[in-house]
């Protein structure tokens, strides 16, 4: 068997694998859309067939009718804007604190060991358990919900950054120190490139958690926003409007995840995992 024949077979195998990857990449969104359509059909049929009382679960057509109706309401857009502002501020503060403290704590083994028990004690505490405290101290305005958002998102970032700093190659660190790199130079040239994928993962997780806690705070505390409108619709008996706003919250979650993944792809364009996805 000649080398030319082997080369042709290898090229054919690579081409077939590439076509299979592209086909799988196209199948994923198609199946996702099909799943959404199936759920929509079920929601339409279940109340119409009397399986569920339409007073508690209106048909999908009624829900979407309420959704299109609310799109022309200025108060809806104001509430959506409040939700996005709270989410953005909380996520930004959590990222700054998480990355800064994570880099600082992770760079000093003694500090990391000293703080590990405290971190493991505080991290599992759910943010919703802090609601009575923040309402007592800050009232029912945006700062109360911001505390919940920052607290929940901060741990997602901090833990990932700590993992990233711990993953730095000891040889690279020792080499930098042998060349007398200063603390910030070592952090920028040695620690940061290794920690960056972990930072971006923390950002992606924190973005979703921050949105969940934003809506939770608005629902329970009554902070102005989309969650507050859902609570008002539920208490006033406007069930189709309530479901329509829940659909908006779901769409918002999908968009946040898409944006987070886009930022991840841009920030880690050089990383092997992202480059592999780009070849699909």
PDB file of C-alpha atoms in Angstrom:
ATOM      1  CA  UNK A   1       0.000   0.000   0.000  1.00  0.00           C
ATOM      2  CA  UNK A   2       1.514   3.278  -1.095  1.00  0.00           C
ATOM      3  CA  UNK A   3       1.841   6.388   1.040  1.00  0.00           C
ATOM      4  CA  UNK A   4      -0.425   8.213  -1.431  1.00  0.00           C
ATOM      5  CA  UNK A   5      -3.232   5.739  -0.785  1.00  0.00           C
ATOM      6  CA  UNK A   6      -2.815   6.121   2.984  1.00  0.00           C
ATOM      7  CA  UNK A   7      -2.895   9.879   2.664  1.00  0.00           C
ATOM      8  CA  UNK A   8      -6.081   9.766   0.591  1.00  0.00           C
ATOM      9  CA  UNK A   9      -7.740   7.477   3.148  1.00  0.00           C
ATOM     10  CA  UNK A  10      -6.699   9.741   6.018  1.00  0.00           C
ATOM     11  CA  UNK A  11      -8.083  12.771   4.180  1.00  0.00           C
ATOM     12  CA  UNK A  12     -11.359  10.942   3.485  1.00  0.00           C
ATOM     13  CA  UNK A  13     -11.636   9.937   7.151  1.00  0.00           C
ATOM     14  CA  UNK A  14     -11.014  13.506   8.305  1.00  0.00           C
ATOM     15  CA  UNK A  15     -13.590  14.829   5.831  1.00  0.00           C
ATOM     16  CA  UNK A  16     -16.169  12.250   6.968  1.00  0.00           C
ATOM     17  CA  UNK A  17     -15.570  13.118  10.611  1.00  0.00           C
ATOM     18  CA  UNK A  18     -15.909  16.821   9.823  1.00  0.00           C
ATOM     19  CA  UNK A  19     -19.227  16.222   8.030  1.00  0.00           C
ATOM     20  CA  UNK A  20     -20.481  14.156  10.987  1.00  0.00           C
ATOM     21  CA  UNK A  21     -19.577  16.959  13.411  1.00  0.00           C
ATOM     22  CA  UNK A  22     -21.340  19.574  11.295  1.00  0.00           C
ATOM     23  CA  UNK A  23     -24.411  17.352  11.102  1.00  0.00           C
ATOM     24  CA  UNK A  24     -24.461  16.944  14.890  1.00  0.00           C
ATOM     25  CA  UNK A  25     -24.004  20.688  15.314  1.00  0.00           C
ATOM     26  CA  UNK A  26     -27.045  21.323  13.099  1.00  0.00           C
ATOM     27  CA  UNK A  27     -29.137  18.672  14.801  1.00  0.00           C
ATOM     28  CA  UNK A  28     -28.829  20.282  18.248  1.00  0.00           C
ATOM     29  CA  UNK A  29     -30.732  23.532  17.501  1.00  0.00           C
ATOM     30  CA  UNK A  30     -33.297  21.674  15.371  1.00  0.00           C
ATOM     31  CA  UNK A  31     -34.038  19.268  18.206  1.00  0.00           C
ATOM     32  CA  UNK A  32     -34.171  22.194  20.638  1.00  0.00           C
ATOM     33  CA  UNK A  33     -36.787  23.993  18.551  1.00  0.00           C
ATOM     34  CA  UNK A  34     -38.742  20.756  18.159  1.00  0.00           C
ATOM     35  CA  UNK A  35     -38.768  20.333  21.940  1.00  0.00           C
ATOM     36  CA  UNK A  36     -40.125  23.859  22.441  1.00  0.00           C
ATOM     37  CA  UNK A  37     -42.852  23.269  19.864  1.00  0.00           C
ATOM     38  CA  UNK A  38     -43.821  19.990  21.539  1.00  0.00           C
ATOM     39  CA  UNK A  39     -44.128  21.649  24.966  1.00  0.00           C
ATOM     40  CA  UNK A  40     -46.163  24.478  23.425  1.00  0.00           C
ATOM     41  CA  UNK A  41     -48.508  21.954  21.811  1.00  0.00           C
ATOM     42  CA  UNK A  42     -48.956  20.126  25.117  1.00  0.00           C
ATOM     43  CA  UNK A  43     -49.731  23.362  26.952  1.00  0.00           C
ATOM     44  CA  UNK A  44     -52.305  24.154  24.264  1.00  0.00           C
ATOM     45  CA  UNK A  45     -53.999  20.757  24.397  1.00  0.00           C
ATOM     46  CA  UNK A  46     -53.928  19.905  28.111  1.00  0.00           C
ATOM     47  CA  UNK A  47     -56.353  22.648  29.265  1.00  0.00           C
ATOM     48  CA  UNK A  48     -58.543  22.334  26.155  1.00  0.00           C
ATOM     49  CA  UNK A  49     -59.002  18.607  26.792  1.00  0.00           C
ATOM     50  CA  UNK A  50     -59.955  19.290  30.406  1.00  0.00           C
ATOM     51  CA  UNK A  51     -56.948  17.513  31.869  1.00  0.00           C
ATOM     52  CA  UNK A  52     -56.017  20.693  33.757  1.00  0.00           C
ATOM     53  CA  UNK A  53     -58.343  23.534  34.721  1.00  0.00           C
ATOM     54  CA  UNK A  54     -57.832  26.368  32.230  1.00  0.00           C
ATOM     55  CA  UNK A  55     -58.140  28.838  35.094  1.00  0.00           C
ATOM     56  CA  UNK A  56     -54.786  27.630  36.413  1.00  0.00           C
ATOM     57  CA  UNK A  57     -53.072  26.742  33.140  1.00  0.00           C
ATOM     58  CA  UNK A  58     -54.464  28.640  30.134  1.00  0.00           C
ATOM     59  CA  UNK A  59     -53.837  27.326  26.607  1.00  0.00           C
ATOM     60  CA  UNK A  60     -50.582  28.366  25.000  1.00  0.00           C
ATOM     61  CA  UNK A  61     -52.449  30.553  22.500  1.00  0.00           C
ATOM     62  CA  UNK A  62     -53.974  32.547  25.377  1.00  0.00           C
ATOM     63  CA  UNK A  63     -50.561  32.917  27.040  1.00  0.00           C
ATOM     64  CA  UNK A  64     -48.934  34.154  23.848  1.00  0.00           C
ATOM     65  CA  UNK A  65     -51.848  36.511  23.283  1.00  0.00           C
ATOM     66  CA  UNK A  66     -51.187  38.032  26.710  1.00  0.00           C
ATOM     67  CA  UNK A  67     -47.482  38.168  25.870  1.00  0.00           C
ATOM     68  CA  UNK A  68     -48.036  40.117  22.655  1.00  0.00           C
ATOM     69  CA  UNK A  69     -50.400  42.407  24.516  1.00  0.00           C
ATOM     70  CA  UNK A  70     -47.894  43.220  27.249  1.00  0.00           C
ATOM     71  CA  UNK A  71     -45.195  44.106  24.700  1.00  0.00           C
ATOM     72  CA  UNK A  72     -46.991  47.369  24.052  1.00  0.00           C
ATOM     73  CA  UNK A  73     -47.106  48.286  27.741  1.00  0.00           C
ATOM     74  CA  UNK A  74     -44.483  50.826  28.838  1.00  0.00           C
ATOM     75  CA  UNK A  75     -44.549  49.501  32.407  1.00  0.00           C
ATOM     76  CA  UNK A  76     -43.405  46.091  31.131  1.00  0.00           C
ATOM     77  CA  UNK A  77     -40.340  47.557  29.444  1.00  0.00           C
ATOM     78  CA  UNK A  78     -39.585  49.608  32.550  1.00  0.00           C
ATOM     79  CA  UNK A  79     -39.756  46.468  34.693  1.00  0.00           C
ATOM     80  CA  UNK A  80     -37.549  44.565  32.243  1.00  0.00           C
ATOM     81  CA  UNK A  81     -35.041  47.417  32.317  1.00  0.00           C
ATOM     82  CA  UNK A  82     -34.983  47.361  36.129  1.00  0.00           C
ATOM     83  CA  UNK A  83     -34.339  43.619  36.102  1.00  0.00           C
ATOM     84  CA  UNK A  84     -31.454  43.964  33.645  1.00  0.00           C
ATOM     85  CA  UNK A  85     -29.917  46.848  35.603  1.00  0.00           C
ATOM     86  CA  UNK A  86     -30.032  44.909  38.880  1.00  0.00           C
ATOM     87  CA  UNK A  87     -28.633  41.813  37.172  1.00  0.00           C
ATOM     88  CA  UNK A  88     -25.802  43.724  35.487  1.00  0.00           C
ATOM     89  CA  UNK A  89     -24.727  45.644  38.585  1.00  0.00           C
ATOM     90  CA  UNK A  90     -24.837  42.563  40.799  1.00  0.00           C
ATOM     91  CA  UNK A  91     -22.935  40.422  38.293  1.00  0.00           C
ATOM     92  CA  UNK A  92     -20.292  43.133  37.733  1.00  0.00           C
ATOM     93  CA  UNK A  93     -19.633  43.581  41.449  1.00  0.00           C
ATOM     94  CA  UNK A  94     -19.500  39.814  41.972  1.00  0.00           C
ATOM     95  CA  UNK A  95     -17.002  39.427  39.110  1.00  0.00           C
ATOM     96  CA  UNK A  96     -14.699  42.164  40.435  1.00  0.00           C
ATOM     97  CA  UNK A  97     -14.768  40.814  43.982  1.00  0.00           C
ATOM     98  CA  UNK A  98     -14.542  37.167  42.954  1.00  0.00           C
ATOM     99  CA  UNK A  99     -11.635  37.600  40.543  1.00  0.00           C
ATOM    100  CA  UNK A 100      -9.723  40.005  42.797  1.00  0.00           C
ATOM    101  CA  UNK A 101     -10.061  37.997  45.993  1.00  0.00           C
ATOM    102  CA  UNK A 102      -9.617  34.702  44.163  1.00  0.00           C
ATOM    103  CA  UNK A 103      -6.325  35.789  42.621  1.00  0.00           C
ATOM    104  CA  UNK A 104      -5.147  37.204  45.943  1.00  0.00           C
ATOM    105  CA  UNK A 105      -6.149  34.264  48.115  1.00  0.00           C
ATOM    106  CA  UNK A 106      -5.025  31.647  45.614  1.00  0.00           C
ATOM    107  CA  UNK A 107      -1.577  33.200  45.219  1.00  0.00           C
ATOM    108  CA  UNK A 108      -0.695  32.607  48.869  1.00  0.00           C
ATOM    109  CA  UNK A 109      -1.065  28.984  50.064  1.00  0.00           C
ATOM    110  CA  UNK A 110      -1.124  30.048  53.718  1.00  0.00           C
ATOM    111  CA  UNK A 111      -3.964  32.503  53.088  1.00  0.00           C
ATOM    112  CA  UNK A 112      -5.888  29.898  51.113  1.00  0.00           C
ATOM    113  CA  UNK A 113      -5.579  27.337  53.901  1.00  0.00           C
ATOM    114  CA  UNK A 114      -6.534  29.987  56.473  1.00  0.00           C
ATOM    115  CA  UNK A 115      -9.696  30.972  54.576  1.00  0.00           C
ATOM    116  CA  UNK A 116     -10.741  27.560  53.220  1.00  0.00           C
ATOM    117  CA  UNK A 117     -12.907  26.619  56.199  1.00  0.00           C
ATOM    118  CA  UNK A 118     -14.647  30.008  56.157  1.00  0.00           C
ATOM    119  CA  UNK A 119     -15.327  29.743  52.425  1.00  0.00           C
ATOM    120  CA  UNK A 120     -16.695  26.225  52.750  1.00  0.00           C
ATOM    121  CA  UNK A 121     -18.945  27.378  55.599  1.00  0.00           C
ATOM    122  CA  UNK A 122     -20.365  30.449  53.853  1.00  0.00           C
ATOM    123  CA  UNK A 123     -20.615  29.145  50.291  1.00  0.00           C
ATOM    124  CA  UNK A 124     -23.468  26.636  50.839  1.00  0.00           C
ATOM    125  CA  UNK A 125     -25.694  29.192  52.584  1.00  0.00           C
ATOM    126  CA  UNK A 126     -28.533  29.945  50.112  1.00  0.00           C
ATOM    127  CA  UNK A 127     -29.006  33.592  49.302  1.00  0.00           C
ATOM    128  CA  UNK A 128     -32.741  33.376  49.957  1.00  0.00           C
ATOM    129  CA  UNK A 129     -31.947  32.665  53.607  1.00  0.00           C
ATOM    130  CA  UNK A 130     -30.579  36.210  53.796  1.00  0.00           C
ATOM    131  CA  UNK A 131     -33.850  37.819  52.665  1.00  0.00           C
ATOM    132  CA  UNK A 132     -35.185  38.608  56.171  1.00  0.00           C
ATOM    133  CA  UNK A 133     -31.859  40.167  57.113  1.00  0.00           C
ATOM    134  CA  UNK A 134     -31.454  42.333  54.015  1.00  0.00           C
ATOM    135  CA  UNK A 135     -35.071  43.507  54.183  1.00  0.00           C
ATOM    136  CA  UNK A 136     -34.573  44.458  57.822  1.00  0.00           C
ATOM    137  CA  UNK A 137     -31.366  46.349  57.070  1.00  0.00           C
ATOM    138  CA  UNK A 138     -31.990  47.761  53.590  1.00  0.00           C
ATOM    139  CA  UNK A 139     -35.741  47.721  53.021  1.00  0.00           C
ATOM    140  CA  UNK A 140     -37.468  46.526  49.865  1.00  0.00           C
ATOM    141  CA  UNK A 141     -35.602  48.527  47.228  1.00  0.00           C
ATOM    142  CA  UNK A 142     -32.883  47.487  44.779  1.00  0.00           C
ATOM    143  CA  UNK A 143     -29.973  47.316  47.293  1.00  0.00           C
ATOM    144  CA  UNK A 144     -31.656  44.381  49.053  1.00  0.00           C
ATOM    145  CA  UNK A 145     -31.862  42.335  45.865  1.00  0.00           C
ATOM    146  CA  UNK A 146     -28.344  43.394  44.906  1.00  0.00           C
ATOM    147  CA  UNK A 147     -26.991  41.886  48.116  1.00  0.00           C
ATOM    148  CA  UNK A 148     -28.619  38.558  47.240  1.00  0.00           C
ATOM    149  CA  UNK A 149     -27.323  38.646  43.665  1.00  0.00           C
ATOM    150  CA  UNK A 150     -23.780  39.574  44.647  1.00  0.00           C
ATOM    151  CA  UNK A 151     -23.652  36.983  47.412  1.00  0.00           C
ATOM    152  CA  UNK A 152     -24.829  34.135  45.181  1.00  0.00           C
ATOM    153  CA  UNK A 153     -22.769  35.054  42.103  1.00  0.00           C
ATOM    154  CA  UNK A 154     -19.618  35.856  44.079  1.00  0.00           C
ATOM    155  CA  UNK A 155     -19.082  32.263  45.193  1.00  0.00           C
ATOM    156  CA  UNK A 156     -19.443  30.948  41.635  1.00  0.00           C
ATOM    157  CA  UNK A 157     -16.598  33.197  40.536  1.00  0.00           C
ATOM    158  CA  UNK A 158     -14.371  32.884  43.607  1.00  0.00           C
ATOM    159  CA  UNK A 159     -14.307  29.082  43.649  1.00  0.00           C
ATOM    160  CA  UNK A 160     -13.517  28.870  39.928  1.00  0.00           C
ATOM    161  CA  UNK A 161     -10.709  31.421  40.242  1.00  0.00           C
ATOM    162  CA  UNK A 162      -9.223  29.513  43.184  1.00  0.00           C
ATOM    163  CA  UNK A 163      -9.230  26.349  41.071  1.00  0.00           C
ATOM    164  CA  UNK A 164      -7.608  28.248  38.219  1.00  0.00           C
ATOM    165  CA  UNK A 165      -4.814  29.687  40.358  1.00  0.00           C
ATOM    166  CA  UNK A 166      -4.163  26.257  41.871  1.00  0.00           C
ATOM    167  CA  UNK A 167      -3.864  24.803  38.355  1.00  0.00           C
ATOM    168  CA  UNK A 168      -0.840  26.966  37.461  1.00  0.00           C
ATOM    169  CA  UNK A 169       2.156  24.878  36.399  1.00  0.00           C
ATOM    170  CA  UNK A 170       4.651  24.887  39.311  1.00  0.00           C
ATOM    171  CA  UNK A 171       7.547  24.871  36.831  1.00  0.00           C
ATOM    172  CA  UNK A 172       6.239  28.032  35.160  1.00  0.00           C
ATOM    173  CA  UNK A 173       5.762  29.686  38.535  1.00  0.00           C
ATOM    174  CA  UNK A 174       9.257  28.722  39.699  1.00  0.00           C
ATOM    175  CA  UNK A 175      10.741  29.922  36.413  1.00  0.00           C
ATOM    176  CA  UNK A 176       9.045  33.293  36.804  1.00  0.00           C
ATOM    177  CA  UNK A 177      10.370  33.618  40.326  1.00  0.00           C
ATOM    178  CA  UNK A 178      13.867  32.627  39.241  1.00  0.00           C
ATOM    179  CA  UNK A 179      13.737  35.579  36.844  1.00  0.00           C
ATOM    180  CA  UNK A 180      12.631  37.776  39.763  1.00  0.00           C
ATOM    181  CA  UNK A 181       9.167  38.541  38.434  1.00  0.00           C
ATOM    182  CA  UNK A 182       7.319  40.910  40.701  1.00  0.00           C
ATOM    183  CA  UNK A 183       4.011  39.823  42.223  1.00  0.00           C
ATOM    184  CA  UNK A 184       1.828  41.586  39.667  1.00  0.00           C
ATOM    185  CA  UNK A 185       4.066  40.573  36.748  1.00  0.00           C
ATOM    186  CA  UNK A 186       3.869  36.939  37.801  1.00  0.00           C
ATOM    187  CA  UNK A 187       0.113  37.236  38.168  1.00  0.00           C
ATOM    188  CA  UNK A 188      -0.309  38.791  34.712  1.00  0.00           C
ATOM    189  CA  UNK A 189       2.111  36.626  32.711  1.00  0.00           C
ATOM    190  CA  UNK A 190       1.912  33.279  34.529  1.00  0.00           C
ATOM    191  CA  UNK A 191      -1.210  32.985  36.686  1.00  0.00           C
ATOM    192  CA  UNK A 192      -3.758  34.883  34.603  1.00  0.00           C
ATOM    193  CA  UNK A 193      -3.437  32.845  31.340  1.00  0.00           C
ATOM    194  CA  UNK A 194      -4.020  29.631  33.294  1.00  0.00           C
ATOM    195  CA  UNK A 195      -6.821  31.037  35.426  1.00  0.00           C
ATOM    196  CA  UNK A 196      -8.660  32.773  32.573  1.00  0.00           C
ATOM    197  CA  UNK A 197     -10.651  29.698  31.400  1.00  0.00           C
ATOM    198  CA  UNK A 198     -11.778  29.195  34.994  1.00  0.00           C
ATOM    199  CA  UNK A 199     -12.676  32.883  35.282  1.00  0.00           C
ATOM    200  CA  UNK A 200     -14.824  32.682  32.159  1.00  0.00           C
ATOM    201  CA  UNK A 201     -16.507  29.521  33.441  1.00  0.00           C
ATOM    202  CA  UNK A 202     -17.219  31.341  36.695  1.00  0.00           C
ATOM    203  CA  UNK A 203     -18.663  34.243  34.718  1.00  0.00           C
ATOM    204  CA  UNK A 204     -20.969  31.946  32.754  1.00  0.00           C
ATOM    205  CA  UNK A 205     -22.237  30.278  35.928  1.00  0.00           C
ATOM    206  CA  UNK A 206     -22.538  33.557  37.803  1.00  0.00           C
ATOM    207  CA  UNK A 207     -24.500  35.208  34.973  1.00  0.00           C
ATOM    208  CA  UNK A 208     -27.260  32.604  35.247  1.00  0.00           C
ATOM    209  CA  UNK A 209     -27.246  32.556  39.054  1.00  0.00           C
ATOM    210  CA  UNK A 210     -27.376  36.368  39.143  1.00  0.00           C
ATOM    211  CA  UNK A 211     -30.481  36.383  36.939  1.00  0.00           C
ATOM    212  CA  UNK A 212     -32.194  33.760  39.095  1.00  0.00           C
ATOM    213  CA  UNK A 213     -31.532  35.736  42.280  1.00  0.00           C
ATOM    214  CA  UNK A 214     -32.586  38.988  40.624  1.00  0.00           C
ATOM    215  CA  UNK A 215     -35.995  37.531  39.782  1.00  0.00           C
ATOM    216  CA  UNK A 216     -36.209  35.843  43.192  1.00  0.00           C
ATOM    217  CA  UNK A 217     -35.549  39.110  44.999  1.00  0.00           C
ATOM    218  CA  UNK A 218     -38.139  40.902  42.886  1.00  0.00           C
ATOM    219  CA  UNK A 219     -40.707  38.169  43.532  1.00  0.00           C
ATOM    220  CA  UNK A 220     -40.238  37.843  47.283  1.00  0.00           C
ATOM    221  CA  UNK A 221     -38.933  41.238  48.384  1.00  0.00           C
ATOM    222  CA  UNK A 222     -40.918  43.277  45.896  1.00  0.00           C
ATOM    223  CA  UNK A 223     -38.016  45.082  44.289  1.00  0.00           C
ATOM    224  CA  UNK A 224     -39.183  46.808  41.074  1.00  0.00           C
ATOM    225  CA  UNK A 225     -38.669  44.551  38.087  1.00  0.00           C
ATOM    226  CA  UNK A 226     -40.018  41.637  36.089  1.00  0.00           C
ATOM    227  CA  UNK A 227     -40.334  39.405  39.152  1.00  0.00           C
ATOM    228  CA  UNK A 228     -42.463  41.987  40.921  1.00  0.00           C
ATOM    229  CA  UNK A 229     -44.813  42.121  37.930  1.00  0.00           C
ATOM    230  CA  UNK A 230     -45.127  38.316  38.007  1.00  0.00           C
ATOM    231  CA  UNK A 231     -46.071  38.470  41.685  1.00  0.00           C
ATOM    232  CA  UNK A 232     -48.616  41.248  41.058  1.00  0.00           C
ATOM    233  CA  UNK A 233     -50.174  39.328  38.149  1.00  0.00           C
ATOM    234  CA  UNK A 234     -50.462  36.203  40.313  1.00  0.00           C
ATOM    235  CA  UNK A 235     -52.029  38.023  43.267  1.00  0.00           C
ATOM    236  CA  UNK A 236     -54.497  39.872  41.041  1.00  0.00           C
ATOM    237  CA  UNK A 237     -55.648  36.706  39.248  1.00  0.00           C
ATOM    238  CA  UNK A 238     -54.224  37.680  35.848  1.00  0.00           C
ATOM    239  CA  UNK A 239     -53.083  34.117  35.177  1.00  0.00           C
ATOM    240  CA  UNK A 240     -52.388  34.425  31.407  1.00  0.00           C
ATOM    241  CA  UNK A 241     -50.294  37.552  32.070  1.00  0.00           C
ATOM    242  CA  UNK A 242     -48.410  35.749  34.821  1.00  0.00           C
ATOM    243  CA  UNK A 243     -47.489  32.905  32.471  1.00  0.00           C
ATOM    244  CA  UNK A 244     -46.573  35.393  29.739  1.00  0.00           C
ATOM    245  CA  UNK A 245     -44.135  37.127  32.081  1.00  0.00           C
ATOM    246  CA  UNK A 246     -42.698  33.763  33.095  1.00  0.00           C
ATOM    247  CA  UNK A 247     -42.101  33.029  29.397  1.00  0.00           C
ATOM    248  CA  UNK A 248     -40.275  36.376  29.135  1.00  0.00           C
ATOM    249  CA  UNK A 249     -38.122  35.387  32.127  1.00  0.00           C
ATOM    250  CA  UNK A 250     -37.288  32.083  30.406  1.00  0.00           C
ATOM    251  CA  UNK A 251     -36.350  33.837  27.165  1.00  0.00           C
ATOM    252  CA  UNK A 252     -34.204  36.243  29.159  1.00  0.00           C
ATOM    253  CA  UNK A 253     -32.392  33.297  30.733  1.00  0.00           C
ATOM    254  CA  UNK A 254     -31.701  31.784  27.318  1.00  0.00           C
ATOM    255  CA  UNK A 255     -30.348  35.106  26.034  1.00  0.00           C
ATOM    256  CA  UNK A 256     -28.095  35.493  29.073  1.00  0.00           C
ATOM    257  CA  UNK A 257     -26.671  32.029  28.466  1.00  0.00           C
ATOM    258  CA  UNK A 258     -26.139  32.737  24.757  1.00  0.00           C
ATOM    259  CA  UNK A 259     -24.364  36.019  25.495  1.00  0.00           C
ATOM    260  CA  UNK A 260     -22.215  34.361  28.175  1.00  0.00           C
ATOM    261  CA  UNK A 261     -21.162  31.633  25.754  1.00  0.00           C
ATOM    262  CA  UNK A 262     -20.408  34.232  23.070  1.00  0.00           C
ATOM    263  CA  UNK A 263     -18.165  36.129  25.483  1.00  0.00           C
ATOM    264  CA  UNK A 264     -16.538  32.852  26.474  1.00  0.00           C
ATOM    265  CA  UNK A 265     -15.771  32.040  22.831  1.00  0.00           C
ATOM    266  CA  UNK A 266     -14.297  35.502  22.241  1.00  0.00           C
ATOM    267  CA  UNK A 267     -12.229  35.548  25.429  1.00  0.00           C
ATOM    268  CA  UNK A 268     -10.897  32.016  24.922  1.00  0.00           C
ATOM    269  CA  UNK A 269     -10.509  31.948  21.140  1.00  0.00           C
ATOM    270  CA  UNK A 270      -6.983  30.609  21.672  1.00  0.00           C
ATOM    271  CA  UNK A 271      -8.052  27.805  24.020  1.00  0.00           C
ATOM    272  CA  UNK A 272      -8.077  24.245  22.576  1.00  0.00           C
ATOM    273  CA  UNK A 273     -11.670  23.580  23.694  1.00  0.00           C
ATOM    274  CA  UNK A 274     -13.010  26.646  21.859  1.00  0.00           C
ATOM    275  CA  UNK A 275     -10.900  25.983  18.757  1.00  0.00           C
ATOM    276  CA  UNK A 276     -12.218  22.415  18.683  1.00  0.00           C
ATOM    277  CA  UNK A 277     -15.808  23.652  18.862  1.00  0.00           C
ATOM    278  CA  UNK A 278     -15.073  26.037  16.015  1.00  0.00           C
ATOM    279  CA  UNK A 279     -14.185  23.128  13.747  1.00  0.00           C
ATOM    280  CA  UNK A 280     -17.526  21.417  14.278  1.00  0.00           C
TER     281      UNK A 280
END
